Tab-separated table of C-alpha atoms in Angstrom:
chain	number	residue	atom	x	y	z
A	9	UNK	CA	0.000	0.000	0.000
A	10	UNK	CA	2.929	2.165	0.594
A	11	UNK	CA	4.051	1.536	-3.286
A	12	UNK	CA	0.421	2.268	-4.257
A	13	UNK	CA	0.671	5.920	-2.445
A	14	UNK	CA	3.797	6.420	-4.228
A	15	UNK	CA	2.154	6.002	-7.647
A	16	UNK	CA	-0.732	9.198	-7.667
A	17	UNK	CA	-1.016	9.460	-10.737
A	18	UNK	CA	-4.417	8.240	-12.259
A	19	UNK	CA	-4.062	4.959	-13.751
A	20	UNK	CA	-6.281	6.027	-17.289
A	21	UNK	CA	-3.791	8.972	-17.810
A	22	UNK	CA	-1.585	8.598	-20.450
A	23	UNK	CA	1.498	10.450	-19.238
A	24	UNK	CA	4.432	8.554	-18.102
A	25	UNK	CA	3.217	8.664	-14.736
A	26	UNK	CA	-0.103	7.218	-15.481
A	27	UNK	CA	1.352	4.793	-17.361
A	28	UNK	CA	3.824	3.886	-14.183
A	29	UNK	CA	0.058	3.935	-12.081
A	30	UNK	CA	-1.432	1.769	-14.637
A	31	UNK	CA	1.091	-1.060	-14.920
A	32	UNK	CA	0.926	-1.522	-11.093
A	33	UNK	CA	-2.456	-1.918	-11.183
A	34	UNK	CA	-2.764	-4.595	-13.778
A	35	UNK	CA	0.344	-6.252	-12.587
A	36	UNK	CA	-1.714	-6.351	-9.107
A	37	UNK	CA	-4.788	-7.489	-11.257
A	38	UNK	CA	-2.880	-10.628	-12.641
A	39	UNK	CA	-2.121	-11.211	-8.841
A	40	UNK	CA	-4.955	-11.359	-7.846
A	41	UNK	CA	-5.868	-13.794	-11.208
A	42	UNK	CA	-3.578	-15.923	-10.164
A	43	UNK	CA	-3.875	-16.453	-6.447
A	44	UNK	CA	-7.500	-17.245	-6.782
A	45	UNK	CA	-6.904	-19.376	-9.490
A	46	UNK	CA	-9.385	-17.554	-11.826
A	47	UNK	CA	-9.246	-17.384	-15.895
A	48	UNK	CA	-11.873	-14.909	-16.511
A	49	UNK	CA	-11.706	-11.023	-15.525
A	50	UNK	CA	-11.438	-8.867	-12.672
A	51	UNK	CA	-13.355	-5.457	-12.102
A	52	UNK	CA	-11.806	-4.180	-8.412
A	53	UNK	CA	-14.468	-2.792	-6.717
A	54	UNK	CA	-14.669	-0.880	-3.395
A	55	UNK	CA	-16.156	-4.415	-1.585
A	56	UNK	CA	-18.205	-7.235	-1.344
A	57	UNK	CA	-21.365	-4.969	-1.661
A	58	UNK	CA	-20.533	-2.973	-4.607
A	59	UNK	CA	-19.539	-6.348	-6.417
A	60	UNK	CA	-22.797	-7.274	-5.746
A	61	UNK	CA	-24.681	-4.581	-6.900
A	62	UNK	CA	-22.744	-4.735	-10.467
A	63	UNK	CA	-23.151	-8.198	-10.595
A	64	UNK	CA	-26.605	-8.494	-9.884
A	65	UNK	CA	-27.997	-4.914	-11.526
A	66	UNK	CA	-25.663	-5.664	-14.270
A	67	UNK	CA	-25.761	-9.091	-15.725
A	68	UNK	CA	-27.669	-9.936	-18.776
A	69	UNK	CA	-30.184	-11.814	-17.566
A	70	UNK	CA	-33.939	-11.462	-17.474
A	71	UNK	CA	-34.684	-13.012	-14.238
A	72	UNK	CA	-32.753	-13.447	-10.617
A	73	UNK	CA	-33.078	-15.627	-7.707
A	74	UNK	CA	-31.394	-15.937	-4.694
A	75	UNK	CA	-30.829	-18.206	-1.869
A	76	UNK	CA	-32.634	-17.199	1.442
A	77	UNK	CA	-29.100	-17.633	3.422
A	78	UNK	CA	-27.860	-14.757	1.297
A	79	UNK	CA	-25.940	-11.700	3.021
A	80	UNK	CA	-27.955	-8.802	3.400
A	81	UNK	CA	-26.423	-6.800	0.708
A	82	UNK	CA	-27.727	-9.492	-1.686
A	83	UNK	CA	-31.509	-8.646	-0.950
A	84	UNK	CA	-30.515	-5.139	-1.345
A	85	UNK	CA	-29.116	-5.445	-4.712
A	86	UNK	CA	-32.323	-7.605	-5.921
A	87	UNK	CA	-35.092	-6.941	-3.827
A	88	UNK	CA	-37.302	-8.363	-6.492
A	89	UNK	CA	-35.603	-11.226	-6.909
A	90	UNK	CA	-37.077	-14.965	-6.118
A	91	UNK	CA	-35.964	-16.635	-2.665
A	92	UNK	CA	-34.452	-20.278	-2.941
A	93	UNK	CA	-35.138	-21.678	0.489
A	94	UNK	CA	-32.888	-23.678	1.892
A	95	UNK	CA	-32.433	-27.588	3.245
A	96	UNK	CA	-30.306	-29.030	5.431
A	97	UNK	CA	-27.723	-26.421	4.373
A	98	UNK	CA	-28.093	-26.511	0.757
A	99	UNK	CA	-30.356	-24.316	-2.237
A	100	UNK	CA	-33.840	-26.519	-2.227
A	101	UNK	CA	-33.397	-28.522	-5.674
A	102	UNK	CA	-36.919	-28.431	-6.787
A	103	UNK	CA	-36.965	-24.702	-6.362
A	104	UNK	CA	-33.844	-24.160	-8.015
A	105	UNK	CA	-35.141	-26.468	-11.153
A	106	UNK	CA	-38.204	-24.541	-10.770
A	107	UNK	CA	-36.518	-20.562	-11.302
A	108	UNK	CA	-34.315	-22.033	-14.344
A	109	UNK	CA	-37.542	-23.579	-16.038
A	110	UNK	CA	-38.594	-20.133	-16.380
A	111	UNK	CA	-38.519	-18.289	-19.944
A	112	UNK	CA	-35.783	-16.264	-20.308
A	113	UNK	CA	-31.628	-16.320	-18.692
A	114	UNK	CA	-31.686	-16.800	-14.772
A	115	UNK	CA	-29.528	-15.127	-12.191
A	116	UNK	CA	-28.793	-17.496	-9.489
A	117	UNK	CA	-26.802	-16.097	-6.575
A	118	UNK	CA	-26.036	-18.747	-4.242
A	119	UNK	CA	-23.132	-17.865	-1.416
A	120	UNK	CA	-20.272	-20.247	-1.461
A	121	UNK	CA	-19.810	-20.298	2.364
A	122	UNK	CA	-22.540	-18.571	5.061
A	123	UNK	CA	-20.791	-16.079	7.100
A	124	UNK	CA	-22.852	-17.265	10.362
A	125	UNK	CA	-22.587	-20.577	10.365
A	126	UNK	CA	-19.572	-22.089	8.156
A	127	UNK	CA	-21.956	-24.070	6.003
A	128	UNK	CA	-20.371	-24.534	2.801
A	129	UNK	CA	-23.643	-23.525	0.840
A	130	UNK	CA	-22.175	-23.868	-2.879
A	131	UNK	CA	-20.916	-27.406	-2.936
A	132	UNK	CA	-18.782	-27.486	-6.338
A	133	UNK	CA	-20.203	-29.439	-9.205
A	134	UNK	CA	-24.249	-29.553	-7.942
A	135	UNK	CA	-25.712	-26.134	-8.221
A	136	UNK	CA	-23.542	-25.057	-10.747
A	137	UNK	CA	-24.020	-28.026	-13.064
A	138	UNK	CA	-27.673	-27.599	-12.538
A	139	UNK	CA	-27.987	-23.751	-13.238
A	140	UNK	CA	-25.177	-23.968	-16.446
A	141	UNK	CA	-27.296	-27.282	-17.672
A	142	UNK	CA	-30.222	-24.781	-17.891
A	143	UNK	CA	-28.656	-21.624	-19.522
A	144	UNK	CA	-28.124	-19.642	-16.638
A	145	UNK	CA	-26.004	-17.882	-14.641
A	146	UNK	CA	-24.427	-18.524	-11.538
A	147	UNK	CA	-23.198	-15.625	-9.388
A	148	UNK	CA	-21.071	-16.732	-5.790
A	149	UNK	CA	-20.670	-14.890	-2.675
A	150	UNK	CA	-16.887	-15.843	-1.740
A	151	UNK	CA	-16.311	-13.078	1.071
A	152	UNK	CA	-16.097	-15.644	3.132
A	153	UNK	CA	-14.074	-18.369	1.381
A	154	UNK	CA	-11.655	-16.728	-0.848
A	155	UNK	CA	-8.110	-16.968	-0.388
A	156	UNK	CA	-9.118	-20.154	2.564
A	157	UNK	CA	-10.665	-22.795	-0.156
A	158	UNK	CA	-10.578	-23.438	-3.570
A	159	UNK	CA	-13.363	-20.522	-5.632
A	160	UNK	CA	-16.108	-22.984	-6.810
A	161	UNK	CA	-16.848	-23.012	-10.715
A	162	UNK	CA	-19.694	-20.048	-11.382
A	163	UNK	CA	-19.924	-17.551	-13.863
A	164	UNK	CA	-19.370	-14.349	-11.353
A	165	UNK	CA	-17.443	-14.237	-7.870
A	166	UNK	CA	-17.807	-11.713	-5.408
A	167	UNK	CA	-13.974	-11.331	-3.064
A	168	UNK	CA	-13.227	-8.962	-0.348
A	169	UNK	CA	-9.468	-8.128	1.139
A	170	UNK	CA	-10.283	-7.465	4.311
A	171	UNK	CA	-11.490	-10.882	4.988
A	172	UNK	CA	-8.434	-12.349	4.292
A	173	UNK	CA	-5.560	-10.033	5.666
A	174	UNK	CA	-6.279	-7.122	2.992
A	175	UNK	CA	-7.316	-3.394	3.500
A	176	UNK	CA	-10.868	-2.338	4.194
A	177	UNK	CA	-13.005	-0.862	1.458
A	178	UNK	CA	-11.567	-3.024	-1.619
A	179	UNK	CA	-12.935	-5.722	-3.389
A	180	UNK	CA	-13.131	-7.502	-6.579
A	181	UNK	CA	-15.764	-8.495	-9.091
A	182	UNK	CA	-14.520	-11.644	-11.131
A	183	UNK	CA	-16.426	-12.936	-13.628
A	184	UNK	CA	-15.854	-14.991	-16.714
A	185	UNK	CA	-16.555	-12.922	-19.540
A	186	UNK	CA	-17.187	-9.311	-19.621
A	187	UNK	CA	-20.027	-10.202	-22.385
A	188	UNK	CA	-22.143	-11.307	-19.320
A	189	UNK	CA	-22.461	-7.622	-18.105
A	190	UNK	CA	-24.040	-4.025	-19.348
A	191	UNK	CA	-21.334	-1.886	-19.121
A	192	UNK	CA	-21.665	1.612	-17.879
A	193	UNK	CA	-18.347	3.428	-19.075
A	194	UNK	CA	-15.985	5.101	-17.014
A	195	UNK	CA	-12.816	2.912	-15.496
A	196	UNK	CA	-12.391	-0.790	-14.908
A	197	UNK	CA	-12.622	-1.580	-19.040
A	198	UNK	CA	-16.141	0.799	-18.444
A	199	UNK	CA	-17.699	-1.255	-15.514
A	200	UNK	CA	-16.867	0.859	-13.213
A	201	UNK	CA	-17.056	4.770	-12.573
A	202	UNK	CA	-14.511	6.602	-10.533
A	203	UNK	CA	-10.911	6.190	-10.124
A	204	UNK	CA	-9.176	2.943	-9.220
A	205	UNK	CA	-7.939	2.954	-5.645
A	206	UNK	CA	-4.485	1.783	-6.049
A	207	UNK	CA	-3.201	1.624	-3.065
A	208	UNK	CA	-5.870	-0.737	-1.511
A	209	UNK	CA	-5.782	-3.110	-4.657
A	210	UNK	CA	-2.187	-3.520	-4.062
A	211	UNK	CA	-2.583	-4.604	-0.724
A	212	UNK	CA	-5.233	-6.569	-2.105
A	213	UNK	CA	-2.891	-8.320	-4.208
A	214	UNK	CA	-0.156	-8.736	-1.311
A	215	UNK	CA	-2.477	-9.949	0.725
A	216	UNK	CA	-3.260	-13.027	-1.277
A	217	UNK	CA	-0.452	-13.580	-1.915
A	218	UNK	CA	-0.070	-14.474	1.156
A	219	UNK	CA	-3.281	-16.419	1.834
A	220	UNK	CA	-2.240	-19.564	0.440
A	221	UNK	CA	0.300	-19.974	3.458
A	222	UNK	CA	-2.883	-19.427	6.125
A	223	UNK	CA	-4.912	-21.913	3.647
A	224	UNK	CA	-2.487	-24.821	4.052
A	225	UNK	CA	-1.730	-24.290	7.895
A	226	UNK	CA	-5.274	-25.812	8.964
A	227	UNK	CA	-4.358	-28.145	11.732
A	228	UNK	CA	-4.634	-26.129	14.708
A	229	UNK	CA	-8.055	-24.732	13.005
A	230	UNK	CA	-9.707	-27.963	12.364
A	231	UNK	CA	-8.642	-29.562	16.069
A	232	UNK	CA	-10.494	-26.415	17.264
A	233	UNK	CA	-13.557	-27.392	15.235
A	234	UNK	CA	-13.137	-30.491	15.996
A	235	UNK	CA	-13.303	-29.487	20.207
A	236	UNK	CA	-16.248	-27.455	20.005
A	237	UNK	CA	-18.283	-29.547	17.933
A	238	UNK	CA	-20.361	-30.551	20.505
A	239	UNK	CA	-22.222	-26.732	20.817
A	240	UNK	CA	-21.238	-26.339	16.840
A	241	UNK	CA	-24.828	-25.255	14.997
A	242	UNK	CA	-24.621	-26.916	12.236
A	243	UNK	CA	-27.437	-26.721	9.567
A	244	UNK	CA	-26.370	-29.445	7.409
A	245	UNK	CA	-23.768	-29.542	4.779
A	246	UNK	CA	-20.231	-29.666	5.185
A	247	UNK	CA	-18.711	-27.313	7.638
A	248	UNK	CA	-15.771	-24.603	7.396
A	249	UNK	CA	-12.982	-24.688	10.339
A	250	UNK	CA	-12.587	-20.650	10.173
A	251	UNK	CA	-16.300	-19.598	11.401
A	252	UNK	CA	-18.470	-21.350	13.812
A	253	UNK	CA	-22.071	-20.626	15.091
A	254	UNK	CA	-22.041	-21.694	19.225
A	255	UNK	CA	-24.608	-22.633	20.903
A	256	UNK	CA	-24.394	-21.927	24.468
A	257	UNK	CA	-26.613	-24.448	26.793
A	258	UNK	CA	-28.627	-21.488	28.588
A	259	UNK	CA	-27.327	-17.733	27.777
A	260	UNK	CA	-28.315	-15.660	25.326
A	261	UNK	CA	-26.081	-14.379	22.690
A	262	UNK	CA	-25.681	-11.180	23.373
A	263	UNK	CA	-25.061	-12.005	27.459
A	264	UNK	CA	-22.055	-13.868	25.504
A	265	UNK	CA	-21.143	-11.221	23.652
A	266	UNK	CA	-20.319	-9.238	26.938
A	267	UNK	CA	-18.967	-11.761	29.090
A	268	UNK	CA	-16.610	-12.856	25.821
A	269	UNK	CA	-15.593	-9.021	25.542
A	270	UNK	CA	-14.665	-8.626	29.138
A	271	UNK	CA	-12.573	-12.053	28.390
A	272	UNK	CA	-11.007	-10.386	25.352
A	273	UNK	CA	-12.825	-12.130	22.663
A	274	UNK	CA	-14.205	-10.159	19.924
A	275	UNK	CA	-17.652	-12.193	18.418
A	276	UNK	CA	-20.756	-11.638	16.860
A	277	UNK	CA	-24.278	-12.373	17.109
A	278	UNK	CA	-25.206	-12.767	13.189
A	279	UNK	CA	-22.734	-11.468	10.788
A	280	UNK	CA	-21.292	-7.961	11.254
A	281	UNK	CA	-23.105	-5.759	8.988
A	282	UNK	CA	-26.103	-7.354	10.959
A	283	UNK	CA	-25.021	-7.486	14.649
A	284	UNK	CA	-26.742	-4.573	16.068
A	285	UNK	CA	-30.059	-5.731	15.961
A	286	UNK	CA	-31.894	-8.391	18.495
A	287	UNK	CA	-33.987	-10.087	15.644
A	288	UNK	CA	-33.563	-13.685	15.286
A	289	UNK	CA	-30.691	-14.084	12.862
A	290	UNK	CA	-32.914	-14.213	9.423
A	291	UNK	CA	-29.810	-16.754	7.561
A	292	UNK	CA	-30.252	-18.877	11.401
A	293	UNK	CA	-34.160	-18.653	10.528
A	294	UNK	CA	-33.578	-19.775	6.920
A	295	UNK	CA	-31.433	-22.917	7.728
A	296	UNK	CA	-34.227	-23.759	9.968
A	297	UNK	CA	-32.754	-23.177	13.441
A	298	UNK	CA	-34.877	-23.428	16.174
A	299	UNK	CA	-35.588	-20.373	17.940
A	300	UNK	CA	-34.092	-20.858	21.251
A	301	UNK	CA	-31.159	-22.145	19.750
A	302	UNK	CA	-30.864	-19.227	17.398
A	303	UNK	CA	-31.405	-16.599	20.894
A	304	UNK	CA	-28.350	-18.584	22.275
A	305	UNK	CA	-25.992	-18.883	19.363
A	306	UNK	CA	-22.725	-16.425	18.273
A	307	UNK	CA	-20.527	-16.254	15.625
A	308	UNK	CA	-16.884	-17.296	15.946
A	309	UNK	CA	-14.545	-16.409	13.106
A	310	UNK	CA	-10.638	-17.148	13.469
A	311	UNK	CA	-8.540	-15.482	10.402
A	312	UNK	CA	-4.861	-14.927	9.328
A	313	UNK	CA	-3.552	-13.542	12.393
A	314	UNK	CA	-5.283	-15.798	14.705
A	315	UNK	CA	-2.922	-18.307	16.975
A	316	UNK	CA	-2.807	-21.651	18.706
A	317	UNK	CA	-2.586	-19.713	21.908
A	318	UNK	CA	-5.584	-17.480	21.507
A	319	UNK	CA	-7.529	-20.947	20.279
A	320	UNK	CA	-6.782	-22.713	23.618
A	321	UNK	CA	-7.697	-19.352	25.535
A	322	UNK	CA	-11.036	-19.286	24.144
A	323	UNK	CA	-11.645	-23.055	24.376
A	324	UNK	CA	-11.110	-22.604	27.816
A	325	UNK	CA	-13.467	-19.459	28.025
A	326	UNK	CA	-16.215	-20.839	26.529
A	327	UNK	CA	-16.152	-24.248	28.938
A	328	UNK	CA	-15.705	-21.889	31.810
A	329	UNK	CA	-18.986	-20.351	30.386
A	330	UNK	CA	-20.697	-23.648	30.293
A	331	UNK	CA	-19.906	-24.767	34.070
């Protein structure tokens, strides 16, 4: 990011120094390409959210559905859209087969892991074999998973940094083909207005590259799974080691959250965009969980910087918590 702060010129000027801007930024574009393993494109975006937005207000498609487990920003991108609802941690198949027998291209945005529970939703042949089979599209939420397990085959992936190490307020856009979207002019090959923020993408980029060595150092993640599994909620599906949904035995999530905090342990109820409200989690009300369990259940996430030490402290914590 320092480098990036160096370079101020704009990246679409075609002065010496904008040319200097502009070969840092696709150099940190090919990065990017090539530590997520993907062959199509790459519009940088300012998050998860905008990615979203572009992705779903953008793609030539008649029709969009959605799974109900989707992040918020999802239902704010397509508030029209149709709800897959969900079973035992998976897009309902009949509903799915239903939305692609419609006339005209589907949408189909199906998360590839839920940030509240772990559940890998978008297994990686199933839905996307199903929605391609039908002439759709298949658009997946990887906040969660990119840079920690292999992208799934889609036609559109949604990446943030700061969930893996990188600078807040970046993202990415990747998506096969820019054919797929409307393009609106302005920077990012014209799918995106305003300026690129260099800086950020380069951290971006440094950060994955750097992901790959917190993606293969899983043992001391997965034993800690493997403790708590007894109080894991687990809707199904196969489960994530780097965010798990607790169930305490009697308190209430957001007693939890407190006592946790005093403890100095930093968790959610619900994912963070979310927290601040005392609803029922709607993603814990779409994977079915009951509602007592749901009032009693918080969000653990461990992520590059976590250690084996800070794993045993909260082990211990959270069994002190249970006595």
């Amino acid at each position: 990011m320092e480098d990036g702060m160096r370079l101020w010129a704009n990246p679409s000027s075609p002065h010496a120094e904008g040319r200097k801007a502009k070969a840092a930024l696709e150099d940190a574009r090919e990065r990017v390409k090539r530590a997520l393993a993907w062959e199509g494109e790459v519009i940088f975006t300012s998050g998860a959210s905008e990615a979203l937005a572009i992705a779903l207000g953008r793609a030539k498609a008649e029709r969009r559905a959605v799974s109900a487990a989707e992040h918020d920003a999802v239902f704010r991108a397509a508030p029209d859209a149709a709800v897959l609802p969900m079973h035992e941690g998976a897009v309902e198949t009949a509903a799915l087969d239903t939305v692609l027998a419609g006339e005209g291209r589907s949408l189909v945005a199906i998360q590839h892991l839920n940030p509240e529970t772990g559940t890998i939703v978008l297994q990686q042949a199933a839905a996307g074999e199903r929605v391609r089979s039908a002439g759709g599209l298949l658009l997946a939420d990887c906040a969660q998973s990119a840079g920690k397990i292999a992208l799934p085959d889609c036609d559109m992936a949604v990446v943030s940094a700061h969930k893996l190490g990188g600078p807040v307020g970046i993202g990415a856009l990747l998506v096969r083909d820019f054919a797929l979207l409307e393009p609106v002019g302005g920077h990012e090959r014209g799918y995106r207005p305003g300026t690129e923020n260099l800086p950020a993408i380069m951290g971006f980029a440094a950060a994955l590259d750097f992901a790959g060595d917190w993606r293969t150092d899983a043992a001391e993640r997965d034993a800690f799974a493997a403790e708590l599994a007894g109080v894991r909620v687990a809707p199904g599906g196969e489960q994530a080691a780097h965010i798990l949904a607790l169930a305490h035995p009697s308190m209430s999530a957001q007693a939890l959250l407190i006592r946790l905090d005093a403890m100095g342990f930093a968790v959610s109820a619900g994912s963070a965009c979310s927290s601040g409200t005392l609803k029922k989690s709607r993603v814990l009300d779409a994977f079915a969980v009951a509602d007592d369990v749901a009032a009693r259940t918080i969000r653990v996430s461990l992520g590059w910087s976590t250690t084996q030490d800070e794993l045993e402290r909260f082990a211990a914590a959270w069994t002190s918590l249970c006595r």
